mmCIF file of C-alpha atoms in Angstrom:
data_model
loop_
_atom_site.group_PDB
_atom_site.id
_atom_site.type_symbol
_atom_site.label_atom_id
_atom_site.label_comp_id
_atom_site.label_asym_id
_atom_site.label_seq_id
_atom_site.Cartn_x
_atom_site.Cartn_y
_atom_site.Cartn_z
ATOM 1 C CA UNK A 1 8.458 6.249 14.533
ATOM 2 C CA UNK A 2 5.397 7.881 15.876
ATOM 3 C CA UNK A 3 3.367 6.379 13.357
ATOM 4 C CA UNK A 4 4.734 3.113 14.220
ATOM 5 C CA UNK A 5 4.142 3.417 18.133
ATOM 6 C CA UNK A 6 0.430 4.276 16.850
ATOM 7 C CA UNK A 7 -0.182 1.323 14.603
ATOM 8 C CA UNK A 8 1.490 -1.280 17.151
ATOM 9 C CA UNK A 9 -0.807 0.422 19.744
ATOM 10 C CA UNK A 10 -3.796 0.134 18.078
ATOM 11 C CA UNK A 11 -3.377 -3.910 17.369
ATOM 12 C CA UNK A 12 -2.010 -3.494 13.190
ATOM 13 C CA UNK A 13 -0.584 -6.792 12.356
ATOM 14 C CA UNK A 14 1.794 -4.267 10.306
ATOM 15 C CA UNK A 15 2.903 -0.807 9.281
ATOM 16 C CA UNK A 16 3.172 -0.197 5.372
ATOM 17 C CA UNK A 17 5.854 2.679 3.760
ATOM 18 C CA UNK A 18 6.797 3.425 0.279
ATOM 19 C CA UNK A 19 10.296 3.114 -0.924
ATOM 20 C CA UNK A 20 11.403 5.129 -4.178
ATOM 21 C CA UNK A 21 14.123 7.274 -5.857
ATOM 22 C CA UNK A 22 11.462 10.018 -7.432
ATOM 23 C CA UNK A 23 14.361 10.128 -10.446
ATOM 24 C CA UNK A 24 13.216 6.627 -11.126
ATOM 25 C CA UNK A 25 9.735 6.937 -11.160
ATOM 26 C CA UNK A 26 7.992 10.048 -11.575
ATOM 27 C CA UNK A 27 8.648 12.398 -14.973
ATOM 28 C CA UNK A 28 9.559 16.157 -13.927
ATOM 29 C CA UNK A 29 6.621 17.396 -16.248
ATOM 30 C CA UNK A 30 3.592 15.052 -14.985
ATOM 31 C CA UNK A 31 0.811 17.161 -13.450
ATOM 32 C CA UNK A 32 -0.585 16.454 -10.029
ATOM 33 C CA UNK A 33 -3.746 14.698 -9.472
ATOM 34 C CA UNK A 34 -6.508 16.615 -8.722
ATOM 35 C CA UNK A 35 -7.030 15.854 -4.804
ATOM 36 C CA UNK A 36 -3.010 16.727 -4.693
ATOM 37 C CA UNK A 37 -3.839 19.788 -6.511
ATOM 38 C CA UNK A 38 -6.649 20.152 -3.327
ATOM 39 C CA UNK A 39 -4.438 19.217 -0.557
ATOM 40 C CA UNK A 40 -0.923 20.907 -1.380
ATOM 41 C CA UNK A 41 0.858 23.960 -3.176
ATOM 42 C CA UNK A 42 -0.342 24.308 -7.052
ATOM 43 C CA UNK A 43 2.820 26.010 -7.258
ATOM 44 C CA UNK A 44 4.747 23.034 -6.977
ATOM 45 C CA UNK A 45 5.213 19.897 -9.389
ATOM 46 C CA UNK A 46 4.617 16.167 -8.674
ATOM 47 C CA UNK A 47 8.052 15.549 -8.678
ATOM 48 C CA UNK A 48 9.069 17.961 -6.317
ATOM 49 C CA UNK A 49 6.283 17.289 -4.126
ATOM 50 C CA UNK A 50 7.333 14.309 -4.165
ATOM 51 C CA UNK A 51 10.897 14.240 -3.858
ATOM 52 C CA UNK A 52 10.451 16.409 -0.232
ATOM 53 C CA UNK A 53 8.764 12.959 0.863
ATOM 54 C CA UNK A 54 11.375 10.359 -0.026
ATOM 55 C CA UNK A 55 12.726 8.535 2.320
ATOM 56 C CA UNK A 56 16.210 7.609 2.111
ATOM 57 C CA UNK A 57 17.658 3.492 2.564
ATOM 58 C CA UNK A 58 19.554 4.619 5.909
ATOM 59 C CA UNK A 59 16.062 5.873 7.064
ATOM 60 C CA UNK A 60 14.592 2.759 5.903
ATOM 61 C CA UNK A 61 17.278 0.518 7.784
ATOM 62 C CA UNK A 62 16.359 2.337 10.469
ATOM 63 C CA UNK A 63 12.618 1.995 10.490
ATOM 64 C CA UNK A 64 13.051 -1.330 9.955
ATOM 65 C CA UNK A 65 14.643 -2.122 12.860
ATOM 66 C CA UNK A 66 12.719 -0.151 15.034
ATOM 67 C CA UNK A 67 9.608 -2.036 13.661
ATOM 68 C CA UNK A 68 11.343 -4.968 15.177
ATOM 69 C CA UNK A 69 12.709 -4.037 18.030
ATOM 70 C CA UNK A 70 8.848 -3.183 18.952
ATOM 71 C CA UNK A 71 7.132 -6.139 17.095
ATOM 72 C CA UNK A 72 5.322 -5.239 14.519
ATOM 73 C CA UNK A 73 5.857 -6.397 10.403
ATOM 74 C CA UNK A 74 7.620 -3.729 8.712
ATOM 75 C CA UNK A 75 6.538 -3.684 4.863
ATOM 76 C CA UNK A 76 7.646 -1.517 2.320
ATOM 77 C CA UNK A 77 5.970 -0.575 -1.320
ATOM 78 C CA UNK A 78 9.092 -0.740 -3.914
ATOM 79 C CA UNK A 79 8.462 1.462 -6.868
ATOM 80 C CA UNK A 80 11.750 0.761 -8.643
ATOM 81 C CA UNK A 81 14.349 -2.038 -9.416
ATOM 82 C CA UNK A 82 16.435 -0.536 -6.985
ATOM 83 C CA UNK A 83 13.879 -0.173 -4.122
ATOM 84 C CA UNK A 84 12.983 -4.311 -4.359
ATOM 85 C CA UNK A 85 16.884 -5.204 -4.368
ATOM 86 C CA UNK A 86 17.025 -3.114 -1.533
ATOM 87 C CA UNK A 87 14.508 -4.126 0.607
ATOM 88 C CA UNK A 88 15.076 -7.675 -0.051
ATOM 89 C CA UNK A 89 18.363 -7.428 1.522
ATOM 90 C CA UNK A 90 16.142 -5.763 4.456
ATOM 91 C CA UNK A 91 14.869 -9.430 5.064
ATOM 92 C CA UNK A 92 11.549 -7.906 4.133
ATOM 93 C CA UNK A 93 8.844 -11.124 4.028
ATOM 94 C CA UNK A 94 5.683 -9.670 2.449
ATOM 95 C CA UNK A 95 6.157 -7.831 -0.666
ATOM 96 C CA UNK A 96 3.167 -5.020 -1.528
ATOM 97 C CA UNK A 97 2.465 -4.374 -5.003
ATOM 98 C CA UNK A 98 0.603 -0.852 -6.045
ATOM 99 C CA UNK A 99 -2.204 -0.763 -8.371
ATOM 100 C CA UNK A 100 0.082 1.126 -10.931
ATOM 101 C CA UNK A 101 3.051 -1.632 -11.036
ATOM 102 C CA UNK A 102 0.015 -4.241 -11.887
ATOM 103 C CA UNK A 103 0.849 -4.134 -15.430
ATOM 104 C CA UNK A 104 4.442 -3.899 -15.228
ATOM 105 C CA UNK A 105 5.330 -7.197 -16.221
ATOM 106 C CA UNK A 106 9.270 -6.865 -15.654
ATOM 107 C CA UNK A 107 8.825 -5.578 -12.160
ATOM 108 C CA UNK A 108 6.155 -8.556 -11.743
ATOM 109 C CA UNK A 109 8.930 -10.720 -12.599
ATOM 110 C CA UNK A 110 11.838 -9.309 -10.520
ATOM 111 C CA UNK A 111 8.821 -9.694 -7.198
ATOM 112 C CA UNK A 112 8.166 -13.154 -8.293
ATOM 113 C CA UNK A 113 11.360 -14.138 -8.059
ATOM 114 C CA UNK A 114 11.993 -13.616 -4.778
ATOM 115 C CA UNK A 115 9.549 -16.193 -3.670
ATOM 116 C CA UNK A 116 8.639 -14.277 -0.812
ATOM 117 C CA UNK A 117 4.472 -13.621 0.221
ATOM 118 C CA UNK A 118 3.136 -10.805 -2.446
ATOM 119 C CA UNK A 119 0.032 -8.361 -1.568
ATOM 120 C CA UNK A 120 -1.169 -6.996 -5.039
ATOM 121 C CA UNK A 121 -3.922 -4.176 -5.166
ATOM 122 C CA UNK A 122 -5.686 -4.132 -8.232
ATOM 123 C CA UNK A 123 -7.089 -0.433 -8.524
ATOM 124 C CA UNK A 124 -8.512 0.329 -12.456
ATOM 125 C CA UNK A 125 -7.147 -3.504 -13.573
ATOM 126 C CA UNK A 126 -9.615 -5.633 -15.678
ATOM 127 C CA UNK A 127 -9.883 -9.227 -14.571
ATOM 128 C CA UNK A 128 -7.774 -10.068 -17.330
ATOM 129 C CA UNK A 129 -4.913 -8.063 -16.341
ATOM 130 C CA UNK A 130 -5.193 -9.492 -12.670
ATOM 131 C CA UNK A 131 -4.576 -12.548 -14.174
ATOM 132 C CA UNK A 132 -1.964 -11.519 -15.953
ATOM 133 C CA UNK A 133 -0.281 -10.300 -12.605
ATOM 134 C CA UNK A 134 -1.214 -13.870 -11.346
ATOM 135 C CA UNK A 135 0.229 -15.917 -13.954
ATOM 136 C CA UNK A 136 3.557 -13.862 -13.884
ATOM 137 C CA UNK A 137 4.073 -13.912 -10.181
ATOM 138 C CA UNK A 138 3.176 -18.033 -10.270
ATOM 139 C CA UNK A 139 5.815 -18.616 -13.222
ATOM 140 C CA UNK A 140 8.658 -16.716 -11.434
ATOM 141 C CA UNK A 141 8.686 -18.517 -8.233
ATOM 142 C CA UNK A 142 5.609 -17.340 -5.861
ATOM 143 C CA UNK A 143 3.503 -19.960 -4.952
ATOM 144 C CA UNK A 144 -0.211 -19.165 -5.431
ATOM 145 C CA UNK A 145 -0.744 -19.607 -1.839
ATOM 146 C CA UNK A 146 1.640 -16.934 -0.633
ATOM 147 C CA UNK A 147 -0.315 -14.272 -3.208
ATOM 148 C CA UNK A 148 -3.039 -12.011 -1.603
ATOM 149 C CA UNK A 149 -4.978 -9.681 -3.943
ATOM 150 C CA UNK A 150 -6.644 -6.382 -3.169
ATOM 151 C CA UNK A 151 -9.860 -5.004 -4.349
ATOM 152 C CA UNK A 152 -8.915 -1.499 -4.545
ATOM 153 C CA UNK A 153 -10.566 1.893 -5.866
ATOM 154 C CA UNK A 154 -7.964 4.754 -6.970
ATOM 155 C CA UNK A 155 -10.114 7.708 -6.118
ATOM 156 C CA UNK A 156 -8.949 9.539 -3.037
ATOM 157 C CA UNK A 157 -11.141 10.113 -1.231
ATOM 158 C CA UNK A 158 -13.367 7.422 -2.514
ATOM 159 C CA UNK A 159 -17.167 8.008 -3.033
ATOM 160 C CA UNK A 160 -18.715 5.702 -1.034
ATOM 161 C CA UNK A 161 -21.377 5.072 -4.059
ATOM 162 C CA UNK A 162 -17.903 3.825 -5.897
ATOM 163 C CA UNK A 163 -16.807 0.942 -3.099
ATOM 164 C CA UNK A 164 -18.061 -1.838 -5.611
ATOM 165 C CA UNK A 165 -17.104 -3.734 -2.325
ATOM 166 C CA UNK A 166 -18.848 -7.230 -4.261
ATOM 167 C CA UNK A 167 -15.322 -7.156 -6.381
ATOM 168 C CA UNK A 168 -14.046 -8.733 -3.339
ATOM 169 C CA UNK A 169 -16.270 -11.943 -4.172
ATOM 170 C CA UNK A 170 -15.445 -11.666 -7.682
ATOM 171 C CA UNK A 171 -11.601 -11.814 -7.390
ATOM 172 C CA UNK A 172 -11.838 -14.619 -4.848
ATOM 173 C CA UNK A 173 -14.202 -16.988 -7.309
ATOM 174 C CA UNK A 174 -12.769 -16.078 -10.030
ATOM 175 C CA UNK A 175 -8.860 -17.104 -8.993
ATOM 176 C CA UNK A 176 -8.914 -19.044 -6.106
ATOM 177 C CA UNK A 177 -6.739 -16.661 -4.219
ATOM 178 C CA UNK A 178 -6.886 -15.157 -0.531
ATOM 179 C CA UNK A 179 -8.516 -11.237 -0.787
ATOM 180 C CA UNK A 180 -8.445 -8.359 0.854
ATOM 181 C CA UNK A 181 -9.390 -4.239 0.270
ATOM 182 C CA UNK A 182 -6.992 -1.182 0.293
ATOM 183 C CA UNK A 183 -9.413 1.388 1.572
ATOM 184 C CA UNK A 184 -9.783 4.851 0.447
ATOM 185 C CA UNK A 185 -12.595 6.271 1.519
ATOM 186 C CA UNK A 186 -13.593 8.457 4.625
ATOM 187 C CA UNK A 187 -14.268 6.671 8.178
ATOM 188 C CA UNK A 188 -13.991 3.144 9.059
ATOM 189 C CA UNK A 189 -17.141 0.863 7.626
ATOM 190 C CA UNK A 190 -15.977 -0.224 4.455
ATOM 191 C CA UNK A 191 -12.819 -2.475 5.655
ATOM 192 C CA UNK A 192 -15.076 -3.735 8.404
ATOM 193 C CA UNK A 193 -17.723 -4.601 6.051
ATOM 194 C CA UNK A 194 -14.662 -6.005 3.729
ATOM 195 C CA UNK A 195 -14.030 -8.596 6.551
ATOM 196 C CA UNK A 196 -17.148 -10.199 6.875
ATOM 197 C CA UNK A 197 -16.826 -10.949 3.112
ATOM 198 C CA UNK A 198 -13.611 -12.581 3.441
ATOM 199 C CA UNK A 199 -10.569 -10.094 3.149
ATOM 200 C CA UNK A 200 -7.764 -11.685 5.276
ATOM 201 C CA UNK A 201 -6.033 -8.335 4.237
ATOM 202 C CA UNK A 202 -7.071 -4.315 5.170
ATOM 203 C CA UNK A 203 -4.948 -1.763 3.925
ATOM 204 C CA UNK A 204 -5.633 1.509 5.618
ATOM 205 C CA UNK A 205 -4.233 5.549 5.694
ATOM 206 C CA UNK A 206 -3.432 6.927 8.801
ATOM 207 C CA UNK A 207 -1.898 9.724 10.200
ATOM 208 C CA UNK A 208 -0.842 11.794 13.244
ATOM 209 C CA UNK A 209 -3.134 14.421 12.137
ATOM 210 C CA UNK A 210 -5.570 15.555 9.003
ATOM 211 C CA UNK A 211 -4.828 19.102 9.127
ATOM 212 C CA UNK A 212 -1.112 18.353 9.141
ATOM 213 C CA UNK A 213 0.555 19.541 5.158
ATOM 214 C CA UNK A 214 1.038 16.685 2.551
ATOM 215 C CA UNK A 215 -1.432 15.066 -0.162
ATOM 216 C CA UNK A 216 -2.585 12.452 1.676
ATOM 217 C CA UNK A 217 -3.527 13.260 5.137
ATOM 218 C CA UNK A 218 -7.028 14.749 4.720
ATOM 219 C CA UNK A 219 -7.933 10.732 3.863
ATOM 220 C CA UNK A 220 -6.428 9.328 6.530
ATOM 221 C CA UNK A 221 -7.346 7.576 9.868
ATOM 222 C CA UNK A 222 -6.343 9.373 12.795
ATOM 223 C CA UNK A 223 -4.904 7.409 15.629
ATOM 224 C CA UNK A 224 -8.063 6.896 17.722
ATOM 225 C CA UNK A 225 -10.124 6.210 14.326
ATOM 226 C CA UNK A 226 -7.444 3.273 13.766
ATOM 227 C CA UNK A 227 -7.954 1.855 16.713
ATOM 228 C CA UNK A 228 -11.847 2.107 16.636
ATOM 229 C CA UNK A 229 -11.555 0.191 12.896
ATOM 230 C CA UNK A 230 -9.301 -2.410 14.364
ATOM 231 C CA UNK A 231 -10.925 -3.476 17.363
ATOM 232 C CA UNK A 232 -14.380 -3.763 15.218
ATOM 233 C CA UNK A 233 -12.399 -5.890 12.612
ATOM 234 C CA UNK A 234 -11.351 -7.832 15.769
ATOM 235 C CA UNK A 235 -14.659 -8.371 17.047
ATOM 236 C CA UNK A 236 -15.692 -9.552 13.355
ATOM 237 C CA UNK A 237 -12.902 -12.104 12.851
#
């Protein structure tokens, strides 16, 4: 709730969670990825690290309502069958899909049905499998007009030599769709730069703190850094 307060204090249009059952989606044997390996216990599994940060439905209901109680657009990443039935009976409006679902053409399938707006981020896709993604989302119900896709780089943190931030262009001509940039590297340039090339999107880490324990928080935003990238972004649009 903290993090809320933060991002509806610093002018975010909307605060983004994740919504799993680790049983569902992560194998009890898969390794970590290096910058996990970096950032928490090697002792430790994926899953398990993992599991300690799922959030259960009740919390979700919760967070939910306090995200509109405040107003600010609560959004939710589903990584399971069970997660999109579930926040679809939130009344969630904007769907996000991860870079990893992009070719997983049943869960496509079960989004597209819902007919509701869809953020996709395309992280190591091929133009040809962002398609794909396109096609299937179009032929289950979504318009094409309701379908936002991400430039995205899976690297965390990302080199700033690896942006390729011109994709942005490339996805736009190439499908006629609205674009935007999930952001991984350090500091705040790249999604302002990503604006004045046309992303109507930014998808940005933040936290309360870098030094606090978890994989993700060394590249994050902290709350004065959000602010400082919004109000630029802002002054761009």
């Amino acid at each position: 709730k903290r993090l809320i307060d933060i991002a509806k204090q610093s002018g975010a249009d909307a605060i983004k969670f994740q919504t799993f059952k680790t049983e569902n989606v992560i194998s009890k044997i898969a390794p970590k990825a290096e910058y996990q390996k970096q950032t928490t216990s090697s002792e430790e599994t994926q899953f398990e690290m993992v599991k300690k940060l799922e959030l259960s439905f009740e919390h979700f209901k919760e967070l939910k309502y306090y995200c509109d109680s405040i107003g600010i657009t609560f959004i939710s990443t589903p990584f399971d069958f069970e997660s999109i039935d579930f926040l679809n009976t939130l009344g969630m409006e904007i769907f996000k899909i991860p870079s990893g679902e992009i070719t997983n053409l049943p869960y496509l399938e079960k989004i597209g049905k819902l007919r509701k707006e869809v953020i996709l981020s395309t992280g190591m896709a091929k133009l040809g499998e962002i398609e794909d993604a396109i096609d299937i989302l179009i032929k289950s119900g979504t318009k094409k007009e309701n379908i936002t896709i991400l430039h995205c780089n899976t690297e965390y943190p990302t080199p700033f030599k690896d942006v390729n931030l011109m994709a942005i262009i490339t996805i736009k001509e190439a499908f006629k769709v609205k674009v935007g940039y999930s952001d991984h590297t350090p500091g705040i340039e790249v999604p302002i730069a990503a604006v004045t090339l046309g992303a109507t999107v930014i998808e940005k880490h933040f936290t309360l703190d870098k030094n606090m324990p978890g994989p993700d928080h060394k590249a994050s935003l902290e709350p004065h850094e959000l602010k400082a990238m919004i109000t630029a972004i802002r002054n761009i649009e």
